[in-house]
Structures are given as structure tokens and as C-alpha cells.
Short mmCIF file of C-alpha atoms and ligand atoms in Angstrom, two decimals:
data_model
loop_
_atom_site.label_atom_id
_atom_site.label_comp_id
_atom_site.label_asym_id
_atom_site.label_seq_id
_atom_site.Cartn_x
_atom_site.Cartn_y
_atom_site.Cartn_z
CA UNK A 1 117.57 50.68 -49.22
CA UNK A 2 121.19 49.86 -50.61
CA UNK A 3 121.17 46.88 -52.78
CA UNK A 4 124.27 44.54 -53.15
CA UNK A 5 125.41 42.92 -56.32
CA UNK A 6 127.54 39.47 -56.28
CA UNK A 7 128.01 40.61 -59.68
CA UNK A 8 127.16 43.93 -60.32
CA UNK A 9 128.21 44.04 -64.13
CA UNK A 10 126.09 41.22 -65.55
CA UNK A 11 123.26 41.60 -62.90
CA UNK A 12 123.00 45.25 -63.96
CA UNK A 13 123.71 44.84 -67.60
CA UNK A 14 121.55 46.48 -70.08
CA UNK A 15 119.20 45.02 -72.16
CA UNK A 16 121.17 45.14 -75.85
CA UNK A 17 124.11 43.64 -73.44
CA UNK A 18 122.58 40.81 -72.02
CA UNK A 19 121.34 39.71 -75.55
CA UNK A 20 124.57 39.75 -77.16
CA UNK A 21 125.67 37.90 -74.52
CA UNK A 22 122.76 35.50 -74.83
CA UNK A 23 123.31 34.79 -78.20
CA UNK A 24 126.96 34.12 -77.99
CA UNK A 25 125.83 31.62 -75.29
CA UNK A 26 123.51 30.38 -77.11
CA UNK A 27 125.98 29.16 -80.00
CA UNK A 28 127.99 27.57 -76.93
CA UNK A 29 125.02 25.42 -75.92
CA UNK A 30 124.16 24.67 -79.63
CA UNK A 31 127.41 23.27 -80.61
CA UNK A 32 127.54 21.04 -77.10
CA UNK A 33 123.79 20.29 -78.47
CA UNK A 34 125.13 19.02 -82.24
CA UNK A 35 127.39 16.48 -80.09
CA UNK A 36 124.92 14.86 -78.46
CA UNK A 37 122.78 11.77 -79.70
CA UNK A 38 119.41 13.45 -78.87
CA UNK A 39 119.98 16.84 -80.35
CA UNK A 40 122.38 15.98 -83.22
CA UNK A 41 119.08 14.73 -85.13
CA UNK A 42 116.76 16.93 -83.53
CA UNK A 43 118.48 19.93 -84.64
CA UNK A 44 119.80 18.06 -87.96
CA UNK A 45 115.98 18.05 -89.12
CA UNK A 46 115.31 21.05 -88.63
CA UNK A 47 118.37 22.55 -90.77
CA UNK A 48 120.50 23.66 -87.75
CA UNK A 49 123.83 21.78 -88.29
CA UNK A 50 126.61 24.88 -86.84
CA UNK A 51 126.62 27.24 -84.63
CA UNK A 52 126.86 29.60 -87.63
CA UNK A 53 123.32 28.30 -88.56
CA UNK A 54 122.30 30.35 -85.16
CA UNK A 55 122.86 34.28 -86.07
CA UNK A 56 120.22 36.02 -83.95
CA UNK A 57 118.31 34.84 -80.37
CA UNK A 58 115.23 35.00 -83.27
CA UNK A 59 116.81 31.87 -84.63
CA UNK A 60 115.90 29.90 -81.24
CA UNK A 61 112.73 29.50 -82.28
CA UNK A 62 114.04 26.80 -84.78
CA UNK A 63 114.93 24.56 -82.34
CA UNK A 64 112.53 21.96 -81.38
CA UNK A 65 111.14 22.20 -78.10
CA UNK A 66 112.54 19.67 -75.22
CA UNK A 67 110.28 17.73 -73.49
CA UNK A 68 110.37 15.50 -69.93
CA UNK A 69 109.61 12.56 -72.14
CA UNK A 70 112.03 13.57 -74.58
CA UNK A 71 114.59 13.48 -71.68
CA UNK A 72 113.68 9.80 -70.38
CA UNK A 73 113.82 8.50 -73.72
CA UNK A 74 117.52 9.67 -73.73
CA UNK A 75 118.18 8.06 -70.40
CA UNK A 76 120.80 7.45 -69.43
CA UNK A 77 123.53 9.09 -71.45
CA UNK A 78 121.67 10.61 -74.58
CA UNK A 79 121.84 13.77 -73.47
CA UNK A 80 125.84 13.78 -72.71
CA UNK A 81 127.96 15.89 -74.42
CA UNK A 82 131.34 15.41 -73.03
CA UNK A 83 133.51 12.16 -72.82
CA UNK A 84 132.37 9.85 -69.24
CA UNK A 85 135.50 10.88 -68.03
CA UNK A 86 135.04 14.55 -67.64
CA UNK A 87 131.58 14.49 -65.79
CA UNK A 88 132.41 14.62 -62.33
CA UNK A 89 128.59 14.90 -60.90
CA UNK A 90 124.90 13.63 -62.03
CA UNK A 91 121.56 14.88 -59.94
CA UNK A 92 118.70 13.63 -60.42
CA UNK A 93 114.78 15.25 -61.09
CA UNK A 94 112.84 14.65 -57.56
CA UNK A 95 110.47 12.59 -60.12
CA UNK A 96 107.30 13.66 -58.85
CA UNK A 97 105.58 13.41 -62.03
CA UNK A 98 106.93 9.97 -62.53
CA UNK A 99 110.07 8.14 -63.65
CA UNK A 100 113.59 10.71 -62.80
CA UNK A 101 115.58 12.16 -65.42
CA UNK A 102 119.33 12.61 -65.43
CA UNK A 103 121.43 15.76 -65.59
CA UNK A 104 125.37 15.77 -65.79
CA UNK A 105 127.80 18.29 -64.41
CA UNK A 106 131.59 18.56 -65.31
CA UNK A 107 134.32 21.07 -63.07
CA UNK A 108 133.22 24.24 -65.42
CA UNK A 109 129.76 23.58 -64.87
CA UNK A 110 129.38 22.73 -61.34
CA UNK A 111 131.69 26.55 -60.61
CA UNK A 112 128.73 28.39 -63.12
CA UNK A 113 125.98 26.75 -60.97
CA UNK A 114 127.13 27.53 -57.31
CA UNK A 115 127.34 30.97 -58.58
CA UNK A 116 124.30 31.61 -59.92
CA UNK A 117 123.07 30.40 -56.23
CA UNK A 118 125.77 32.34 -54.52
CA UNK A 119 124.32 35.80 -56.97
CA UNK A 120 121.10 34.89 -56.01
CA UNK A 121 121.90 33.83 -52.30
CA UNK A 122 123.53 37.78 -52.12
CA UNK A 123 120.95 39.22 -53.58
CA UNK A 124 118.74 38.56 -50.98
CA UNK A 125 121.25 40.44 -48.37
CA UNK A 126 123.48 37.24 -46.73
CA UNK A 127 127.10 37.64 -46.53
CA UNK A 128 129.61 35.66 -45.07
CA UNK A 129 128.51 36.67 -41.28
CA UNK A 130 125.63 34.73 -41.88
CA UNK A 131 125.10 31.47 -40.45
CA UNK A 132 123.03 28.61 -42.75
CA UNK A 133 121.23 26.01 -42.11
CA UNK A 134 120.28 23.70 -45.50
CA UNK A 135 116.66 22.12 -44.28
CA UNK A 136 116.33 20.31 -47.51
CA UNK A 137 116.97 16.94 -48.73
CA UNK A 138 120.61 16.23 -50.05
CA UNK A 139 121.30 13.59 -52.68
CA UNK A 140 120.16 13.05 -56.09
CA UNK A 141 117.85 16.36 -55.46
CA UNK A 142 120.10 19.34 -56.79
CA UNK A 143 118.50 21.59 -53.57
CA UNK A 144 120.88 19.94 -51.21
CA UNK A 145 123.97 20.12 -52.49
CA UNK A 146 123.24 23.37 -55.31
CA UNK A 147 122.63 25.83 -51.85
CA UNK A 148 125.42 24.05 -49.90
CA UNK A 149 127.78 25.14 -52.71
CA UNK A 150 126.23 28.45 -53.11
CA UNK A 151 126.30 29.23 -49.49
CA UNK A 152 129.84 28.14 -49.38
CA UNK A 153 130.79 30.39 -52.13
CA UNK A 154 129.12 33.32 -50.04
CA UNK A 155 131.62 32.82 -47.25
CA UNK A 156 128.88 31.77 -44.81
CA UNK A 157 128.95 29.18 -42.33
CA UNK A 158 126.91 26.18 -43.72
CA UNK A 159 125.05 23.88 -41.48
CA UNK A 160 124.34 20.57 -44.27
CA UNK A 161 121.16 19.66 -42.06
CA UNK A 162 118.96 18.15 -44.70
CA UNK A 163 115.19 17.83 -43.92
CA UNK A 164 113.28 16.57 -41.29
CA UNK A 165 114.29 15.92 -37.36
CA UNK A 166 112.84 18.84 -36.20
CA UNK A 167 114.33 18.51 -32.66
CA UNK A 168 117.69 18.54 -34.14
CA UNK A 169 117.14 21.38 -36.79
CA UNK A 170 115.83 23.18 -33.49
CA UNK A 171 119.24 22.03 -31.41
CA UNK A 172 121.47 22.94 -34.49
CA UNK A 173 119.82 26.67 -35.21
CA UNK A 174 120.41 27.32 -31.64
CA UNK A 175 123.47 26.03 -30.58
CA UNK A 176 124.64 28.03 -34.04
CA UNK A 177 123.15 31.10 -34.17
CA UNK A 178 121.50 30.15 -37.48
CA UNK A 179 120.42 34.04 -39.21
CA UNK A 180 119.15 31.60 -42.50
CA UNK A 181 117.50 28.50 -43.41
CA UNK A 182 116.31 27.10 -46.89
CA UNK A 183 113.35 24.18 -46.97
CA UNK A 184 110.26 23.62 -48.48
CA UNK A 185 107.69 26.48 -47.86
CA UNK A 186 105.72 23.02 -46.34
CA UNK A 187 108.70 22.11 -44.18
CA UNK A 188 108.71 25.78 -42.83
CA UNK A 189 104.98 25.74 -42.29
CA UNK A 190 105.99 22.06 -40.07
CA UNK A 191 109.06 23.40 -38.38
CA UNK A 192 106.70 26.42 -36.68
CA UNK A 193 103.94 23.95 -35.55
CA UNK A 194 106.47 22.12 -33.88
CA UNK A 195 108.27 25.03 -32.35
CA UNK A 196 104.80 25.86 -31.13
CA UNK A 197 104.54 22.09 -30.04
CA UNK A 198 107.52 21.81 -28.08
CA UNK A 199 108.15 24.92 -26.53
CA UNK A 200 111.05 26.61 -28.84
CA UNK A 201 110.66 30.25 -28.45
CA UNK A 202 111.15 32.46 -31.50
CA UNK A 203 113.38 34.36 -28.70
CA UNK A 204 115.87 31.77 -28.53
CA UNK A 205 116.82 31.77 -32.23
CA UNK A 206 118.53 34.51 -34.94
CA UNK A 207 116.64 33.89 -37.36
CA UNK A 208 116.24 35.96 -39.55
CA UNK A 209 115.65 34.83 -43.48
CA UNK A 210 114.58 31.79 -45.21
CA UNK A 211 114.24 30.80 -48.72
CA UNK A 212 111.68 29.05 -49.78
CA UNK A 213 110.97 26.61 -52.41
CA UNK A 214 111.16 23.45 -54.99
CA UNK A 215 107.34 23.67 -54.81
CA UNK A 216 104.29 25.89 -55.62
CA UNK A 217 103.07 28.37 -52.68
CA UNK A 218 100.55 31.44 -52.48
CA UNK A 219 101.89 34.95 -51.18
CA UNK A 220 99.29 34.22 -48.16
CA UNK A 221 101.60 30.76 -47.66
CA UNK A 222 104.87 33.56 -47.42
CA UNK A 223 102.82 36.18 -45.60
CA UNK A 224 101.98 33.18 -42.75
CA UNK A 225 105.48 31.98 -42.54
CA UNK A 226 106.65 35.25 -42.32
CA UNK A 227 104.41 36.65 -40.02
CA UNK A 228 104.37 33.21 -37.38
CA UNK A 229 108.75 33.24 -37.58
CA UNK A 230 108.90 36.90 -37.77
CA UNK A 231 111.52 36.68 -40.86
CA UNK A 232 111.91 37.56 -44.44
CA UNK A 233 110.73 34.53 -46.92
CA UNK A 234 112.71 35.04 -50.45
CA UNK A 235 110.93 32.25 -53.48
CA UNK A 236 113.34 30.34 -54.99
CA UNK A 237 112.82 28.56 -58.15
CA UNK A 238 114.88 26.16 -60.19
CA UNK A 239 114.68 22.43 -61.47
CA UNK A 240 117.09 19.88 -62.20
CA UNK A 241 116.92 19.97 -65.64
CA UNK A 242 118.57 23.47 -65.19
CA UNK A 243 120.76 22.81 -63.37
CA UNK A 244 118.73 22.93 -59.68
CA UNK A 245 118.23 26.49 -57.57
CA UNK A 246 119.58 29.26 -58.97
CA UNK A 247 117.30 29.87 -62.27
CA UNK A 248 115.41 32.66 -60.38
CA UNK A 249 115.30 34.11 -56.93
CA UNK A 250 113.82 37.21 -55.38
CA UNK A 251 115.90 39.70 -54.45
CA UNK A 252 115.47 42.32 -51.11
CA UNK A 253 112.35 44.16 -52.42
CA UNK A 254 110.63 40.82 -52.39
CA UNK A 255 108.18 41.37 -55.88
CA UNK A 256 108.75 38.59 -58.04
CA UNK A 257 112.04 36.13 -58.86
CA UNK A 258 114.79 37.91 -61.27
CA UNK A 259 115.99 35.26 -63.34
CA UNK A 260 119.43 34.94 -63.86
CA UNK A 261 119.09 35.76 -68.44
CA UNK A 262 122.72 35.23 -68.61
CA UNK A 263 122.19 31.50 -67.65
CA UNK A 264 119.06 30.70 -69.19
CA UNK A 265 117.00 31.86 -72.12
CA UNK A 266 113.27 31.95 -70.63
CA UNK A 267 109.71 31.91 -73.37
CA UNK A 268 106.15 32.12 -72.35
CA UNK A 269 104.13 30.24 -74.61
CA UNK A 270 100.66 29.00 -74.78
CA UNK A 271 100.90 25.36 -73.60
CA UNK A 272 98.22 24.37 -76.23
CA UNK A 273 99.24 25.98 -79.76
CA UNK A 274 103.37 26.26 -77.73
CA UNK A 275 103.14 29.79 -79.48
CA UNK A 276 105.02 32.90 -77.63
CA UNK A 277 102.68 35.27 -75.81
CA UNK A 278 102.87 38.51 -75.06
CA UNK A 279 105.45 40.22 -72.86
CA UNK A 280 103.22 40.00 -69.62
CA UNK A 281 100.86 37.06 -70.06
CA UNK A 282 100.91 33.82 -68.17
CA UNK A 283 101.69 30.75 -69.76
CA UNK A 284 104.03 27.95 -69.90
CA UNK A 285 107.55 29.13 -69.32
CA UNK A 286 110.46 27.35 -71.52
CA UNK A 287 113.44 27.39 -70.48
CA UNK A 288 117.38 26.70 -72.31
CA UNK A 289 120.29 26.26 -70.70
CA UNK A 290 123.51 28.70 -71.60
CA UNK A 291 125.82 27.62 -68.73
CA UNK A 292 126.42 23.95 -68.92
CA UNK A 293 128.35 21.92 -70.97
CA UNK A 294 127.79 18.23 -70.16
CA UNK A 295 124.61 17.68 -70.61
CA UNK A 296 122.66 21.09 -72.76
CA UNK A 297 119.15 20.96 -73.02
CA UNK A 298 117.47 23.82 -75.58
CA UNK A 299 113.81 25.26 -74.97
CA UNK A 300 112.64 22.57 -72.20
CA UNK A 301 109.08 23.22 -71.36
CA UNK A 302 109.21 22.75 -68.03
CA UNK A 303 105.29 22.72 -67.76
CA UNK A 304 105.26 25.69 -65.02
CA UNK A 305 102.70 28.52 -65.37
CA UNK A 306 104.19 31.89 -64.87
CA UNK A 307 105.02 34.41 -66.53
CA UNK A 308 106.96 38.67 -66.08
CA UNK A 309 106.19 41.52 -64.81
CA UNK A 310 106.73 44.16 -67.25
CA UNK A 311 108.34 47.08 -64.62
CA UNK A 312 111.49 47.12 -63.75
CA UNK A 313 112.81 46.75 -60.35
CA UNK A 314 114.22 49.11 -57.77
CA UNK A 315 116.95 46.85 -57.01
CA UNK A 316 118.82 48.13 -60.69
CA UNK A 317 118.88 44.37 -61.97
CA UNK A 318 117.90 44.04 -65.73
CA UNK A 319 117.03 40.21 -65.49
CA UNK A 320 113.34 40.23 -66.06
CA UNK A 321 111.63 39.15 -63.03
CA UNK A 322 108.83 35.89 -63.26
CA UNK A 323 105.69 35.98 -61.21
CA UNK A 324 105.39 33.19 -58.40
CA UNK A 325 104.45 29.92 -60.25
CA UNK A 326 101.12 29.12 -59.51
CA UNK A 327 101.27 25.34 -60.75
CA UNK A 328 102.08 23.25 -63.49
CA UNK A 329 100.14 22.32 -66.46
CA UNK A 330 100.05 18.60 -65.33
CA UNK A 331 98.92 19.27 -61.89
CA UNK A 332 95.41 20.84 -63.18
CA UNK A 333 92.57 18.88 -61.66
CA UNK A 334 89.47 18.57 -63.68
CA UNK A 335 86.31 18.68 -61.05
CA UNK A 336 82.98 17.69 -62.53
CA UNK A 337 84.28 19.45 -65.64
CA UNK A 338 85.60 22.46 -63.69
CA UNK A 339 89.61 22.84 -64.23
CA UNK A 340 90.92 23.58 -60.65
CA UNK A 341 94.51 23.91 -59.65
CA UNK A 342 95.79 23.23 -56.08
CA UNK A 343 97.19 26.39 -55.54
CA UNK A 344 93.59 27.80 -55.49
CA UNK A 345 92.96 26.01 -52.45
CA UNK A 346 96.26 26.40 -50.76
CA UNK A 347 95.16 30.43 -51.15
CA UNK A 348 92.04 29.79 -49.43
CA UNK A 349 92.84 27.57 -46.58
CA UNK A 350 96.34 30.61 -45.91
CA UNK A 351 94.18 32.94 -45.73
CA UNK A 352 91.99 31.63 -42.74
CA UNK A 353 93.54 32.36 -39.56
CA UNK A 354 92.13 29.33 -37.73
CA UNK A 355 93.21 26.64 -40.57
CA UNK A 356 96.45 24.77 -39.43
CA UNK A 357 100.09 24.57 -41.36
CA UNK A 358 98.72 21.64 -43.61
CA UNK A 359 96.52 20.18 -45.54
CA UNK A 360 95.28 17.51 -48.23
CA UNK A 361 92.99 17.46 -51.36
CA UNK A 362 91.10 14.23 -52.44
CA UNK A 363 89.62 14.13 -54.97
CA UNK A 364 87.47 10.72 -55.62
CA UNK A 365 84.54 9.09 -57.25
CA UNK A 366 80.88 9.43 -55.68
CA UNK A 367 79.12 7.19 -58.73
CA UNK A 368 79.26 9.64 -61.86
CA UNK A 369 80.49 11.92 -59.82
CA UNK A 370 83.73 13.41 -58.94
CA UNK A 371 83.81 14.55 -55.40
CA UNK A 372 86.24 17.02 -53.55
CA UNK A 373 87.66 16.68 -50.22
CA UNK A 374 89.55 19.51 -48.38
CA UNK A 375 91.30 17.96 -45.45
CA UNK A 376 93.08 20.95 -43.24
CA UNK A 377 94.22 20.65 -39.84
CA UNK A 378 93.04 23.77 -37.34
CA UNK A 379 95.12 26.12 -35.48
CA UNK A 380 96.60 24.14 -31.61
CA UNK A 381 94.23 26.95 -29.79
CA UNK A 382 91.00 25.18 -31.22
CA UNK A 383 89.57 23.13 -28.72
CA UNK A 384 88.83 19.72 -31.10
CA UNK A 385 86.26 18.80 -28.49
CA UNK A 386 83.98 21.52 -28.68
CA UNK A 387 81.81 20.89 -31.71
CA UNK A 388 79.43 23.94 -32.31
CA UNK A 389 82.65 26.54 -33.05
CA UNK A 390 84.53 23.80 -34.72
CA UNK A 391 80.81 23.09 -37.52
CA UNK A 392 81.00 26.92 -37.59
CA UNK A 393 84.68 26.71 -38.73
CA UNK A 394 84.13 23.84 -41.40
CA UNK A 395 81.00 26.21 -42.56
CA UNK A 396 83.18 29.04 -43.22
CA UNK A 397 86.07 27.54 -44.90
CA UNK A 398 83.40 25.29 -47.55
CA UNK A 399 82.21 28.89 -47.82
CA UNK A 400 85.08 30.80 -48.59
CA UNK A 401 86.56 27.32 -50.77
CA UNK A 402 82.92 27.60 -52.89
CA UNK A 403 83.47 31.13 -53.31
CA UNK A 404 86.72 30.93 -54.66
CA UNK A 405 86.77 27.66 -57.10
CA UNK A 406 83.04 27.40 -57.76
CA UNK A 407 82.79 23.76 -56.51
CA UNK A 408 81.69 22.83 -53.55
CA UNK A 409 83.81 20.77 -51.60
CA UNK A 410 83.31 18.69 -48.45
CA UNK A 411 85.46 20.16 -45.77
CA UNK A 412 87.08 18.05 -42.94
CA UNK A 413 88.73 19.35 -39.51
CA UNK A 414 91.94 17.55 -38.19
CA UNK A 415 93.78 18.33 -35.09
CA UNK A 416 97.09 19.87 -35.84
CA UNK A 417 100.08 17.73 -36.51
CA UNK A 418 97.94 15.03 -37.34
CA UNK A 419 98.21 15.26 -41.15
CA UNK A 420 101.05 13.61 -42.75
CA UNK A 421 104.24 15.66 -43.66
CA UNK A 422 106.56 14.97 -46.28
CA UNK A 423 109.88 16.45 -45.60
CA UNK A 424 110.62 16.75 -49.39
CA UNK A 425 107.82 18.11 -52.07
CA UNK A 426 104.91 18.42 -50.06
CA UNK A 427 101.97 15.81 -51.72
CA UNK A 428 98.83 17.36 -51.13
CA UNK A 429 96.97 15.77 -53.82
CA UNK A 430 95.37 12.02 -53.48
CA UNK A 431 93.50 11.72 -56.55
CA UNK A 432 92.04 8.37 -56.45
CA UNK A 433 89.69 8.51 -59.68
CA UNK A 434 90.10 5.73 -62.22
CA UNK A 435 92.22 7.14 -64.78
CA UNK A 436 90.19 6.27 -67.82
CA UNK A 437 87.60 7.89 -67.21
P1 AMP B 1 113.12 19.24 -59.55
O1 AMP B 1 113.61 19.11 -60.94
O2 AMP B 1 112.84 17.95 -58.90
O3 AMP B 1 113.99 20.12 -58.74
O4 AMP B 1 111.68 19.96 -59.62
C1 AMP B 1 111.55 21.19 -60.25
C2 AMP B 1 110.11 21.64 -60.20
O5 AMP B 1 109.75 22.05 -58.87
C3 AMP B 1 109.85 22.86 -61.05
O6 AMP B 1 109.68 22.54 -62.41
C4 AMP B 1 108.58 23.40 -60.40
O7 AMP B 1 107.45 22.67 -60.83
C5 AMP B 1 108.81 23.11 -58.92
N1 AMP B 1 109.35 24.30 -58.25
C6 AMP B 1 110.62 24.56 -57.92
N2 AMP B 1 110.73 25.75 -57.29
C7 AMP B 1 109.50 26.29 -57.23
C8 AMP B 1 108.94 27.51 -56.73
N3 AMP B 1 109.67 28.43 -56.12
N4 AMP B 1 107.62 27.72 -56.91
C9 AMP B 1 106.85 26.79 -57.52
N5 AMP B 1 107.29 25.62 -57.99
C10 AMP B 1 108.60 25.36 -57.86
ZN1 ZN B 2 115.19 43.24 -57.80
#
């Protein structure tokens, strides 16, 4: 395979090269840091008070680590850099682990982020033939607008569809010849039911890619997709609070995300003791920001759980590549004393042909008890009224689900389409257990 490069110098850059320019970066974002009302104490305590107080990438552990609470107690403009008059864009966190948080974007900085998501947009083969269709919300959420820009930068056509309305997405990828979508790997797993559902052949489309993110999702979620849309499914990964897409995206040979080390600084540390681990281990990844001026924010623990692989990749880029993220630390359930995170499940239910596109975890009190529910909706062909194959299906998946997380759950059966969808950030967990206890 030939491999392209939207920028073949940095993507390719050896290791010694990318550090220097890391650190020279990283004296950039400190200095923004020092004028800033959050960091200018932060970093003031803990002796850092120039740029020249930063002389090697060792010296970033000295900074204090950047929390999500650390960011709302700076709302709304703690964390700005610049003068108000030079911020020409804010986005906003999709705030599904409570109250948003703010990030600000002047010219320079909005130009660095559409093209880390052009680089990473290229990387995965488009070019400006393509034609792309944006399935994902626009707005505050940086996925709407961060891969509109990107794809613009690209040269391709873009279609700003946002989510949802699959008859229209439908209507739109035909009547353009879309060849690539981006949505949640949830929305995907919707859009084929209802292609099923109303009759859209795969025939009639060019589809040909997707990428897929802004939440967790097992290889056997990608494998599905792939297999029922007969296309190539790229993970993306990124978060507001760097910017949006564009921290790390897999290239063509599809084995884990490269991310982009000239734009951010990643650690893996142990979210308990927040010491590094070793080059390989999985842990909580922290990330800091060396392309963006308005608002910086130094070693944020974004409470993922990932963590590299320690070959290199075909492809010829140097940026170290991060294993899918499985979860975060704060989305750990604790079962009858057993830690369990949703991802687990999602593995399970992908993996069994018959289970539908979607389904939900409850998790609820039975007296001392905690009990787990797996609600999944079955595959259109299974006839809902015929009860012996249908027990033998529930059998099989509490089975396989007991197997796999040691618990036993209850398993429930629900026609297809009959589960509700969320055209954003899929929420599959309804845990309904009083929280003091
Ligand atoms: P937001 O700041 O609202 O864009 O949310 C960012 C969060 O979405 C990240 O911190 C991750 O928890 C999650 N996320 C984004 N992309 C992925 C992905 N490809 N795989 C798993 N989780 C993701
Ligand atoms: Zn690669």
C-alpha cells in the first residue's frame, strides 16, 4: 500500500525531532499559561514563573496536573489568555459528566486545529474527490464544526448534515454521491437498521469510509459496522478541552490512533498514585495542549483509559499510536463489589450475531442488592413472537455476558428500533442506585 502524508515532514519526523519541537512548544503554551488567572498561581507555586524555568520535556512533570473541576472553577474566562477581542470562537464540552466547560479559539488557533483534522482526515486516504457528509451534531460540540473545517481544508465537498433525520441523511448521501460520513459509532449502528428498515440498498450509495467516534466502542462494534455497510471505519478521538477531533486518528492500516505529538504532549499514568507507567501499559492518558493560544491547558487528565502500542507502524508516521479507549475512569460501574465497565458488555452483545444495533445497561437496587439489567434489541429477522428460539437467545447472551464480566445479569429481548437512540453520545447507562450508598 502507498501511504499519503498531508504533512509528510512533521508526520514522519524522527523521534529526537519531534521532541525538540515539543519542547519549544511547550515553552509557547507555558508562557500563554503564566498569563492566565488559573495557571499564573498554579505554576507560580510550584516555582515555574518563565518559560526559561522549562529547559527539558522532563520539566513537565512540574506542572500541576489539570483537572475537569479545575476547568469549571475557572468558568468562564479563567482560562483565557488573550484579550476578549482576539477570540473569535468558544465550543463547548458535550457535558456528559455534568456541568460544560469552555474552550476559546482565536484566527491562529482555529487554522492549527482544522489541520490537524485535515492531516488526520488524509491520512485515512480522502482527497478532494471525496464527497462528505458530517452526521454529527454542530454547535457548541467541537465534532461539527472541527470536521467541517477539516474536510474543507481537504478540498472535499462537505455536506454540514448534522445528526439524526435518517430519511434525509439517506436522500442527501444519494442524491450526492457521498464516498464518507463521520457520526457516532451508535449513530452508524442506527443509520444501518434503518436502511434495513426502509428499504435503502447499500447498492444505491458510494459509500465508502466513515469515521467514527466522540464515544467508546469495541473492535467487534467497527468489525459490525464495517461488515453490515461494507466500508472502512477509521476511530477518531479528541475532546474539547483539546481542541475537539483531531488529537488522534487511525490512519489506512487501521491498528490503533497516531496522535498528532506535535500538537499535544500525551502521559499514561496510574489514575490512583497519577504516577507515569511504563511505555505500553494502560492507564489514564494526560494530555497538554502545544497548539493553542487562547485558552492553554497543561497535563489535563482527561480520565480516558488507554494507552501505546510500542511497534511502529507501516504507514512511516513517528506519532506514537494509542490503543482504542476502552472507557473512562468515571464511567466504572461497581456491581455487588465487582468493578465493571460498559465497554465489557458492548463487546459481548457485538459479538452475537442475533443481538440488534443497540442496547441499554441498568443497573438498580434489588434490597441490598445491586442488580444488572442488559437490555439489547435482536436482529429484524427474529420473529419476536416465537418464544422458545427467542428464551434460547436470552440464555445464550446471560451466558456469554456471565462468562465475560463474572456477574450475572438479567437479560431482556426488545424488537429492533424499539430502544431509544440518542443522535449525540450514545447513553447506555441508567444507573438508578441511590448515590450514597
Ligand atoms: P467532548 O469534550 O464532549 O468532545 O468529549 C470528549 C470525550 O469523548 C473524550 O474525553 C472521551 O471520553 C470521549 N471520546 C471521544 N472520542 C472517542 C473515541 N474515539 N473513543 C472513545 N471515547 C472517545
Ligand atoms: Zn500509521
Amino acid at each position: 500500500m502507498t501511504y499519503q502524508y498531508w504533512d509528510q515532514k512533521m508526520e514522519t519526523l524522527p523521534r529526537s525531532g519531534l521532541e525538540a519541537y515539543q519542547l519549544a512548544q511547550l515553552k509557547k503554551a507555558v508562557a500563554c499559561a503564566l498569563r492566565t488567572g488559573f495557571y499564573r498561581k498554579r505554576l507560580h507555586d510550584a516555582g515555574i514563573h518563565g518559560e526559561e524555568d522549562i529547559k527539558t520535556l522532563a520539566d513537565l512533570r512540574r506542572i500541576p496536573f489539570t483537572t475537569k473541576h479545575d476547568l469549571r472553577s475557572g468558568f468562564p474566562f479563567g482560562f483565557l489568555s488573550i484579550p476578549k477581542e482576539n477570540v473569535v470562537r468558544l465550543h463547548a464540552s458535550s457535558g456528559t459528566t455534568g456541568t460544560p466547560t469552555t474552550i476559546y479559539f482565536n484566527k491562529e488557533d482555529i487554522r492549527r486545529w482544522t489541520s490537524f483534522v485535515a492531516r488526520s482526515i488524509y491520512a485515512t486516504g480522502c482527497n478532494s474527490a471525496d464527497v462528505f457528509q458530517n452526521m454529527i451534531t454542530y454547535g457548541l460540540f467541537t465534532g461539527g464544526l472541527g470536521f467541517h473545517y477539516g474536510g474543507e481544508e481537504v478540498g472535499m465537498l462537505v455536506i454540514p448534515s448534522g445528526a439524526g433525520n435518517t430519511a434525509r441523511q439517506f436522500k442527501l448521501m444519494q442524491d450526492f454521491g457521498t464516498t464518507v460520513v463521520h457520526a457516532t459509532p451508535s449513530f452508524l449502528l442506527h443509520v444501518e437498521a434503518k436502511m434495513r428498515e426502509e428499504g435503502v440498498t447499500r447498492e444505491s450509495l458510494r459509500l465508502k469510509k466513515a469515521f467514527a467516534g466522540a464515544e467508546p466502542y469495541s473492535e467487534d462494534t467497527r468489525r459490525r459496522i464495517e461488515n453490515l455497510l461494507n466500508i472502512d471505519v477509521y476511530n477518531s478521538y479528541g475532546l474539547s478541552e483539546m481542541n475537539g477531533p483531531g488529537v488522534a486518528f487511525e490512519c489506512q492500516c487501521k491498528n490503533g490512533l497516531h496522535l498528532w505529538e506535535d500538537g499535544f504532549i500525551p502521559e499514561i499514568v496510574n489514575p490512583d498514585t497519577l504516577e507515569p507507567l511504563p511505555e505500553g501499559e494502560t492507564g489514564e492518558l494526560v494530555l497538554t495542549c502545544l497548539c493553542r493560544e487562547a485558552a492553554p491547558i497543561l497535563r489535563y487528565r482527561t480520565r480516558d483509559l488507554s494507552g501505546f502500542y510500542t511497534e511502529s507502524c507501516p504507514c512511516g508516521r513517528t506519532h506514537r499510536r494509542l490503543r482504542r479507549i476502552t472507557g473512562r475512569t468515571d464511567d466504572m460501574l461497581i456491581i455487588n463489589g465487582v468493578n465493571l465497565f460498559p465497554s465489557q458488555i458492548e463487546e459481548v452483545i457485538m459479538s452475537i450475531k442475533e443481538a440488534g444495533n443497540n442496547y441499554l445497561i441498568a443497573v438498580e437496587k434489588d434490597g441490598v442488592m445491586d442488580r444488572l439489567t442488559v437490555k439489547t434489541e435482536v436482529n429484524r429477522d427474529i420473529f419476536m413472537d416465537d418464544t422458545r428460539p427467542l428464551n434460547a437467545l436470552r440464555e445464550r447472551i446471560r451466558k456469554t455476558l456471565q462468562a465475560s464480566i463474572t456477574i450475572n445479569p438479567r437479560v431482556e429481548l426488545h424488537e429492533s428500533g424499539s430502544l431509544p437512540v440518542s443522535e449525540g453520545k450514545a447513553k447506555r447507562v441508567l444507573d438508578t442506585r441511590p448515590k450514597d450508598v
